[in-house]
Amino acid sequence: MRRLRRFLLCLILITAVALPRQTFACPFCSAVSLTFAQEIEQSQVAVIAKLVKRPDPGTLAPRAEGPLPKGSFAVVETLKGADLLEAARHSGANAKPIETIFLDEKPVGSLFLLLAVEPPELVWSSPIAITEKTIAYLKKLASLPASGPDRLAFFQKHLEDPDEVLARDAYDEFAIASYADLKGLEDRMDPSQLLAWIEDPKVQASRRRLYATMLGVCGTKADAERIAKILTGEGLGEKATEIRAGLDALIACHATLMGAEGLDLVDRLFLDRSRKNVPFTETYAAVMALRFLGEEKGIVPRERLLRSLRLLLDEPKLADLVIADLARWEDWTVLERLVEIFEKATSDNLFVREPIVNYMRACPKPEAAEAIKRLEKIDPEAVKRAATLAAFAGAAAVKPKATDSKGDGTPSEIPGAPLAGLPVVAAPLATDATAEEGRDDSLSGRLSPVLGDTA
């Protein structure tokens, strides 16, 4: 049962790699909900409305029976779908009120955003309470560019808005934008403000991740030194846990600003576990940061990143964290080391065998094919499971091609199974911080290897 569960989990996750991916502005963030702009776009009618009649108080009681209570609303301003609104007789002379489910305790006269679909009768959403400030914000959305730095510049002003609704929406806009757009905003960011937010223990971990990513775009080495103190915990006192929440993005920020030399600190603090006990969540955060750096060209040389990732091969229980990355980035120097890990695997880390087999299947060297024969004699079932996973992944994704040995750009087939056959997932496991926030803080499409079954 345990093997079957792990097989099914791996199968689901490796298939996810075949789906189209978008590079998000914050590779360490995920949107909390649809943005206002998305909600309005997906609706056919959007209006600002005023509550004119509350439901009967009895219908709001906890044990009330019957249909859900409804409130009545009058249109104050139309944001979208004026013709549909008029056809449904909710505007113009003798306009009838909009009736929709209402469970709020707001008084008569309160303002709400109402969205509707399915004309001509119109099916209305639950009302979203708004303020005059929110209305001004909503009215500007239609005039913004569909994407790009100029769009982000508008939302940047609201990232820590006192109105939490606007702050949340601004964060979500950054979470769904492209990283290229974020880099285009570089000259309009304020590093000192970003640092202040990063160092504020009251800032949510998800937003700290965004601010660290932004600082990586616009900051300096002096800013990196401030981030280094957070990584080491220097001078943080009792607020260390809160300020270090979002560690993956903080590590990436530091390395982005410092370049290759910044990885020396990362190795010492999080990846070299031979001399100290490093919490798993911190090592995992470092791997996620390195994965981002490896996908963004020009930040840190690939070979330097690989040197850091190889450190985890010295701890076989964690080797599966990086095997997929080593194969994806065509590091075939560790072939014999992985064979050794496979051969010496015990009940504590047998899960490492499937990714090792698929590493060998992706490797173009003749030694890899020979290695698979050796591994099959040791654990034929692991080789069989790896082949099955690779076959399913291969059916879901086009087999990748690599530049030939001459480096002239001519594509040539890589022998063996596609890299999609390596155990990878489209989102990381939750760290302690994200678990506390109660939501999946995915790294926006970045890949990460399947962890061993711990049950």
CSV table of C-alpha atoms in Angstrom, one decimal, residues 126-435:
chain,number,residue,atom,x,y,z
A,126,SER,CA,-22.3,37.4,-3.0
A,127,PRO,CA,-21.8,41.1,-2.3
A,128,ILE,CA,-18.2,42.2,-1.6
A,129,ALA,CA,-18.1,45.1,0.9
A,130,ILE,CA,-16.2,48.1,-0.3
A,131,THR,CA,-15.4,51.6,0.7
A,132,GLU,CA,-15.2,54.9,-1.3
A,133,LYS,CA,-11.4,54.3,-1.5
A,134,THR,CA,-12.0,50.8,-3.0
A,135,ILE,CA,-14.4,52.3,-5.5
A,136,ALA,CA,-11.8,54.8,-6.7
A,137,TYR,CA,-9.3,51.8,-7.0
A,138,LEU,CA,-11.8,49.7,-9.0
A,139,LYS,CA,-12.6,52.5,-11.4
A,140,LYS,CA,-8.9,52.8,-12.4
A,141,LEU,CA,-8.5,49.1,-13.2
A,142,ALA,CA,-10.1,49.4,-16.7
A,143,SER,CA,-7.6,52.0,-17.8
A,144,LEU,CA,-4.5,50.0,-16.8
A,145,PRO,CA,-2.4,48.2,-19.3
A,146,ALA,CA,-3.2,44.5,-19.5
A,147,SER,CA,0.3,43.6,-18.3
A,148,GLY,CA,3.7,45.2,-18.0
A,149,PRO,CA,5.7,47.3,-15.5
A,150,ASP,CA,3.3,50.3,-15.8
A,151,ARG,CA,0.4,48.0,-14.6
A,152,LEU,CA,2.5,46.8,-11.6
A,153,ALA,CA,3.5,50.4,-10.8
A,154,PHE,CA,-0.1,51.2,-10.0
A,155,PHE,CA,-0.5,48.2,-7.6
A,156,GLN,CA,2.9,48.8,-6.0
A,157,LYS,CA,1.4,51.8,-4.3
A,158,HIS,CA,-1.1,49.6,-2.5
A,159,LEU,CA,1.1,46.7,-1.4
A,160,GLU,CA,0.9,47.6,2.3
A,161,ASP,CA,-2.2,49.7,2.0
A,162,PRO,CA,-4.1,50.3,5.3
A,163,ASP,CA,-7.1,48.9,3.5
A,164,GLU,CA,-6.4,45.2,3.7
A,165,VAL,CA,-8.7,44.5,0.7
A,166,LEU,CA,-6.5,46.7,-1.5
A,167,ALA,CA,-3.3,45.4,-0.1
A,168,ARG,CA,-4.4,41.8,-0.8
A,169,ASP,CA,-5.5,42.6,-4.3
A,170,ALA,CA,-2.2,44.4,-5.0
A,171,TYR,CA,-0.2,41.4,-3.8
A,172,ASP,CA,-2.3,39.1,-5.9
A,173,GLU,CA,-1.6,41.2,-9.0
A,174,PHE,CA,2.1,40.9,-8.4
A,175,ALA,CA,1.8,37.1,-7.8
A,176,ILE,CA,0.2,36.6,-11.3
A,177,ALA,CA,2.4,39.0,-13.2
A,178,SER,CA,5.5,37.9,-15.1
A,179,TYR,CA,9.0,38.1,-13.7
A,180,ALA,CA,10.0,40.1,-16.8
A,181,ASP,CA,7.4,42.7,-15.9
A,182,LEU,CA,8.8,42.9,-12.4
A,183,LYS,CA,12.3,43.4,-13.6
A,184,GLY,CA,11.0,46.2,-15.8
A,185,LEU,CA,9.8,48.0,-12.7
A,186,GLU,CA,13.3,48.1,-11.2
A,187,ASP,CA,13.9,51.8,-11.4
A,188,ARG,CA,10.5,52.5,-9.8
A,189,MET,CA,11.1,50.4,-6.7
A,190,ASP,CA,12.3,51.7,-3.3
A,191,PRO,CA,14.8,49.2,-1.8
A,192,SER,CA,14.7,50.9,1.6
A,193,GLN,CA,11.0,50.5,1.8
A,194,LEU,CA,11.2,46.9,0.7
A,195,LEU,CA,13.8,46.2,3.4
A,196,ALA,CA,11.7,47.8,6.0
A,197,TRP,CA,8.8,45.5,5.1
A,198,ILE,CA,11.1,42.5,5.0
A,199,GLU,CA,12.4,43.3,8.5
A,200,ASP,CA,8.9,43.9,9.9
A,201,PRO,CA,7.8,40.9,11.9
A,202,LYS,CA,4.2,41.8,11.4
A,203,VAL,CA,4.4,41.4,7.6
A,204,GLN,CA,2.9,38.1,6.4
A,205,ALA,CA,5.4,35.5,5.1
A,206,SER,CA,3.8,35.4,1.7
A,207,ARG,CA,4.3,39.2,1.2
A,208,ARG,CA,7.8,39.0,2.6
A,209,ARG,CA,8.6,36.5,-0.2
A,210,LEU,CA,7.3,39.1,-2.7
A,211,TYR,CA,9.3,41.9,-1.2
A,212,ALA,CA,12.5,39.8,-1.1
A,213,THR,CA,12.0,38.9,-4.8
A,214,MET,CA,11.5,42.6,-5.6
A,215,LEU,CA,14.6,43.6,-3.6
A,216,GLY,CA,16.6,41.0,-5.6
A,217,VAL,CA,15.7,43.0,-8.7
A,218,CYS,CA,16.4,46.5,-7.4
A,219,GLY,CA,18.8,46.1,-4.4
A,220,THR,CA,22.5,46.4,-3.9
A,221,LYS,CA,25.2,44.4,-2.1
A,222,ALA,CA,24.7,46.6,0.9
A,223,ASP,CA,21.1,45.4,1.0
A,224,ALA,CA,22.3,41.8,0.6
A,225,GLU,CA,24.3,42.3,3.8
A,226,ARG,CA,21.1,43.2,5.6
A,227,ILE,CA,19.5,40.0,4.2
A,228,ALA,CA,22.5,38.0,5.3
A,229,LYS,CA,21.9,39.0,8.9
A,230,ILE,CA,18.3,37.6,8.6
A,231,LEU,CA,19.6,34.4,7.1
A,232,THR,CA,22.1,34.0,10.0
A,233,GLY,CA,19.5,35.2,12.6
A,234,GLU,CA,22.0,37.9,13.8
A,235,GLY,CA,20.4,40.4,16.1
A,236,LEU,CA,16.8,39.2,15.4
A,237,GLY,CA,16.0,38.2,18.9
A,238,GLU,CA,12.6,36.8,19.7
A,239,LYS,CA,11.3,38.0,16.4
A,240,ALA,CA,13.6,35.7,14.4
A,241,THR,CA,10.9,33.2,13.5
A,242,GLU,CA,8.6,35.8,12.0
A,243,ILE,CA,11.3,37.7,10.2
A,244,ARG,CA,12.8,34.6,8.7
A,245,ALA,CA,9.5,33.3,7.4
A,246,GLY,CA,9.7,33.2,3.7
A,247,LEU,CA,13.3,31.9,3.9
A,248,ASP,CA,13.3,30.5,0.3
A,249,ALA,CA,12.8,34.0,-1.2
A,250,LEU,CA,15.3,35.6,1.3
A,251,ILE,CA,18.0,33.1,0.3
A,252,ALA,CA,17.3,33.8,-3.4
A,253,CYS,CA,17.4,37.5,-2.8
A,254,HIS,CA,20.7,37.4,-1.1
A,255,ALA,CA,22.3,35.2,-3.8
A,256,THR,CA,20.8,37.3,-6.6
A,257,LEU,CA,22.4,40.4,-5.2
A,258,MET,CA,25.7,38.8,-4.3
A,259,GLY,CA,26.1,36.5,-7.3
A,260,ALA,CA,28.1,33.3,-7.0
A,261,GLU,CA,29.9,34.4,-3.8
A,262,GLY,CA,26.6,34.6,-2.1
A,263,LEU,CA,26.2,30.8,-2.3
A,264,ASP,CA,29.1,30.3,0.1
A,265,LEU,CA,26.9,31.5,2.9
A,266,VAL,CA,24.0,29.4,1.6
A,267,ASP,CA,26.1,26.3,1.6
A,268,ARG,CA,27.4,26.9,5.1
A,269,LEU,CA,24.1,27.7,6.7
A,270,PHE,CA,21.7,25.4,4.9
A,271,LEU,CA,23.2,22.7,2.6
A,272,ASP,CA,26.4,21.5,4.3
A,273,ARG,CA,24.8,19.4,7.1
A,274,SER,CA,27.9,17.4,8.0
A,275,ARG,CA,28.9,19.6,11.0
A,276,LYS,CA,25.5,20.8,12.3
A,277,ASN,CA,21.9,19.9,12.5
A,278,VAL,CA,20.1,22.0,9.9
A,279,PRO,CA,16.2,22.0,10.1
A,280,PHE,CA,14.9,20.2,7.0
A,281,THR,CA,12.6,23.1,6.2
A,282,GLU,CA,15.6,25.4,5.9
A,283,THR,CA,17.5,23.0,3.6
A,284,TYR,CA,14.4,22.7,1.5
A,285,ALA,CA,14.0,26.4,1.3
A,286,ALA,CA,17.6,26.7,0.1
A,287,VAL,CA,17.0,24.1,-2.6
A,288,MET,CA,14.0,26.0,-3.8
A,289,ALA,CA,16.0,29.2,-4.0
A,290,LEU,CA,18.8,27.5,-6.0
A,291,ARG,CA,16.2,26.1,-8.4
A,292,PHE,CA,14.9,29.6,-9.0
A,293,LEU,CA,18.5,30.9,-9.6
A,294,GLY,CA,19.1,28.0,-12.0
A,295,GLU,CA,16.0,28.8,-14.1
A,296,GLU,CA,16.8,32.5,-14.3
A,297,LYS,CA,19.9,32.8,-16.5
A,298,GLY,CA,22.7,35.3,-15.8
A,299,ILE,CA,22.3,35.4,-12.0
A,300,VAL,CA,24.7,32.7,-10.9
A,301,PRO,CA,26.7,30.3,-13.1
A,302,ARG,CA,25.0,27.0,-13.4
A,303,GLU,CA,28.1,25.1,-12.4
A,304,ARG,CA,28.3,27.0,-9.2
A,305,LEU,CA,24.7,26.1,-8.4
A,306,LEU,CA,25.3,22.5,-9.1
A,307,ARG,CA,28.3,22.5,-6.7
A,308,SER,CA,25.9,23.6,-4.0
A,309,LEU,CA,23.2,21.0,-4.9
A,310,ARG,CA,25.8,18.2,-4.9
A,311,LEU,CA,26.3,18.8,-1.2
A,312,LEU,CA,23.1,17.0,-0.4
A,313,LEU,CA,24.3,13.8,-2.0
A,314,ASP,CA,26.4,13.4,1.1
A,315,GLU,CA,23.2,12.9,3.0
A,316,PRO,CA,21.4,10.0,1.2
A,317,LYS,CA,18.1,10.7,2.9
A,318,LEU,CA,17.9,14.1,1.2
A,319,ALA,CA,19.5,13.2,-2.1
A,320,ASP,CA,16.2,12.9,-3.8
A,321,LEU,CA,15.7,16.6,-3.3
A,322,VAL,CA,18.3,17.4,-6.0
A,323,ILE,CA,18.5,14.4,-8.3
A,324,ALA,CA,15.9,15.8,-10.7
A,325,ASP,CA,17.7,19.2,-10.8
A,326,LEU,CA,21.1,17.5,-11.5
A,327,ALA,CA,19.5,15.7,-14.5
A,328,ARG,CA,17.6,18.7,-15.7
A,329,TRP,CA,20.7,20.7,-15.8
A,330,GLU,CA,22.7,17.8,-17.3
A,331,ASP,CA,25.2,17.3,-14.5
A,332,TRP,CA,26.4,13.8,-15.4
A,333,THR,CA,29.4,14.0,-13.2
A,334,VAL,CA,27.6,12.3,-10.3
A,335,LEU,CA,26.6,9.2,-12.1
A,336,GLU,CA,28.8,6.8,-10.0
A,337,ARG,CA,27.9,8.6,-6.8
A,338,LEU,CA,24.2,8.0,-7.5
A,339,VAL,CA,24.9,4.3,-8.3
A,340,GLU,CA,26.6,4.1,-4.9
A,341,ILE,CA,23.6,5.7,-3.1
A,342,PHE,CA,21.3,3.3,-4.9
A,343,GLU,CA,23.4,0.3,-3.8
A,344,LYS,CA,23.6,1.4,-0.2
A,345,ALA,CA,20.0,2.5,0.2
A,346,THR,CA,18.3,1.2,3.3
A,347,SER,CA,14.7,1.1,4.5
A,348,ASP,CA,15.1,4.7,5.5
A,349,ASN,CA,15.8,6.0,2.0
A,350,LEU,CA,14.6,3.4,-0.5
A,351,PHE,CA,12.5,6.1,-2.1
A,352,VAL,CA,15.7,7.5,-3.6
A,353,ARG,CA,16.0,4.6,-6.0
A,354,GLU,CA,13.3,5.6,-8.6
A,355,PRO,CA,14.7,9.1,-9.2
A,356,ILE,CA,18.2,7.7,-9.5
A,357,VAL,CA,17.0,5.2,-12.2
A,358,ASN,CA,15.3,8.0,-14.1
A,359,TYR,CA,18.5,10.1,-13.8
A,360,MET,CA,20.2,7.3,-15.6
A,361,ARG,CA,17.5,7.1,-18.2
A,362,ALA,CA,17.9,10.8,-19.0
A,363,CYS,CA,21.7,10.6,-19.1
A,364,PRO,CA,23.2,10.3,-22.6
A,365,LYS,CA,26.4,8.5,-21.5
A,366,PRO,CA,26.8,4.8,-22.3
A,367,GLU,CA,27.8,4.2,-18.7
A,368,ALA,CA,24.2,5.2,-17.7
A,369,ALA,CA,22.7,2.3,-19.6
A,370,GLU,CA,25.2,-0.1,-18.1
A,371,ALA,CA,24.4,1.3,-14.6
A,372,ILE,CA,20.7,0.6,-15.1
A,373,LYS,CA,21.6,-3.1,-15.7
A,374,ARG,CA,23.5,-3.1,-12.4
A,375,LEU,CA,20.7,-1.4,-10.5
A,376,GLU,CA,18.1,-3.8,-11.9
A,377,LYS,CA,19.9,-6.7,-10.4
A,378,ILE,CA,19.8,-5.1,-7.0
A,379,ASP,CA,16.2,-3.9,-7.1
A,380,PRO,CA,14.2,-4.9,-10.2
A,381,GLU,CA,11.0,-3.5,-8.8
A,382,ALA,CA,12.4,0.0,-8.4
A,383,VAL,CA,13.7,0.0,-12.0
A,384,LYS,CA,10.3,-1.2,-13.1
A,385,ARG,CA,8.4,1.5,-11.2
A,386,ALA,CA,10.8,4.1,-12.6
A,387,ALA,CA,10.2,2.9,-16.1
A,388,THR,CA,6.5,3.0,-15.7
A,389,LEU,CA,6.6,6.6,-14.3
A,390,ALA,CA,8.8,7.6,-17.2
A,391,ALA,CA,6.4,6.0,-19.7
A,392,PHE,CA,3.4,7.9,-18.3
A,393,ALA,CA,5.3,11.2,-18.2
A,394,GLY,CA,6.6,10.6,-21.7
A,395,ALA,CA,3.0,10.2,-22.9
A,396,ALA,CA,2.1,13.6,-21.3
A,397,ALA,CA,5.1,15.6,-22.6
A,398,VAL,CA,7.1,15.9,-25.7
A,399,LYS,CA,10.5,14.4,-25.3
A,400,PRO,CA,13.0,17.2,-24.8
A,401,LYS,CA,16.0,17.9,-27.1
A,402,ALA,CA,19.4,19.1,-26.3
A,403,THR,CA,22.0,21.1,-28.2
A,404,ASP,CA,24.6,18.9,-29.9
A,405,SER,CA,28.1,18.6,-28.7
A,406,LYS,CA,29.3,21.2,-31.1
A,407,GLY,CA,27.2,23.8,-29.5
A,408,ASP,CA,25.8,25.1,-32.8
A,409,GLY,CA,22.2,24.9,-31.8
A,410,THR,CA,21.4,21.8,-33.9
A,411,PRO,CA,19.0,19.7,-31.9
A,412,SER,CA,19.8,16.1,-31.2
A,413,GLU,CA,17.8,13.5,-29.4
A,414,ILE,CA,18.9,12.6,-25.9
A,415,PRO,CA,19.0,8.8,-25.4
A,416,GLY,CA,16.9,7.4,-22.7
A,417,ALA,CA,13.6,8.6,-21.1
A,418,PRO,CA,12.5,12.3,-21.2
A,419,LEU,CA,13.4,14.4,-18.2
A,420,ALA,CA,9.7,14.6,-17.5
A,421,GLY,CA,10.2,11.0,-16.2
A,422,LEU,CA,12.1,12.4,-13.2
A,423,PRO,CA,10.0,12.7,-10.1
A,424,VAL,CA,9.1,16.4,-9.9
A,425,VAL,CA,6.2,18.5,-8.6
A,426,ALA,CA,4.8,21.8,-9.6
A,427,ALA,CA,4.7,23.2,-6.1
A,428,PRO,CA,6.7,22.8,-2.9
A,429,LEU,CA,5.6,21.2,0.3
A,430,ALA,CA,4.5,23.7,2.8
A,431,THR,CA,7.1,25.0,5.2
A,432,ASP,CA,6.3,25.7,8.8
A,433,ALA,CA,5.5,29.3,7.9
A,434,THR,CA,3.1,28.5,5.1
A,435,ALA,CA,1.4,25.8,7.1
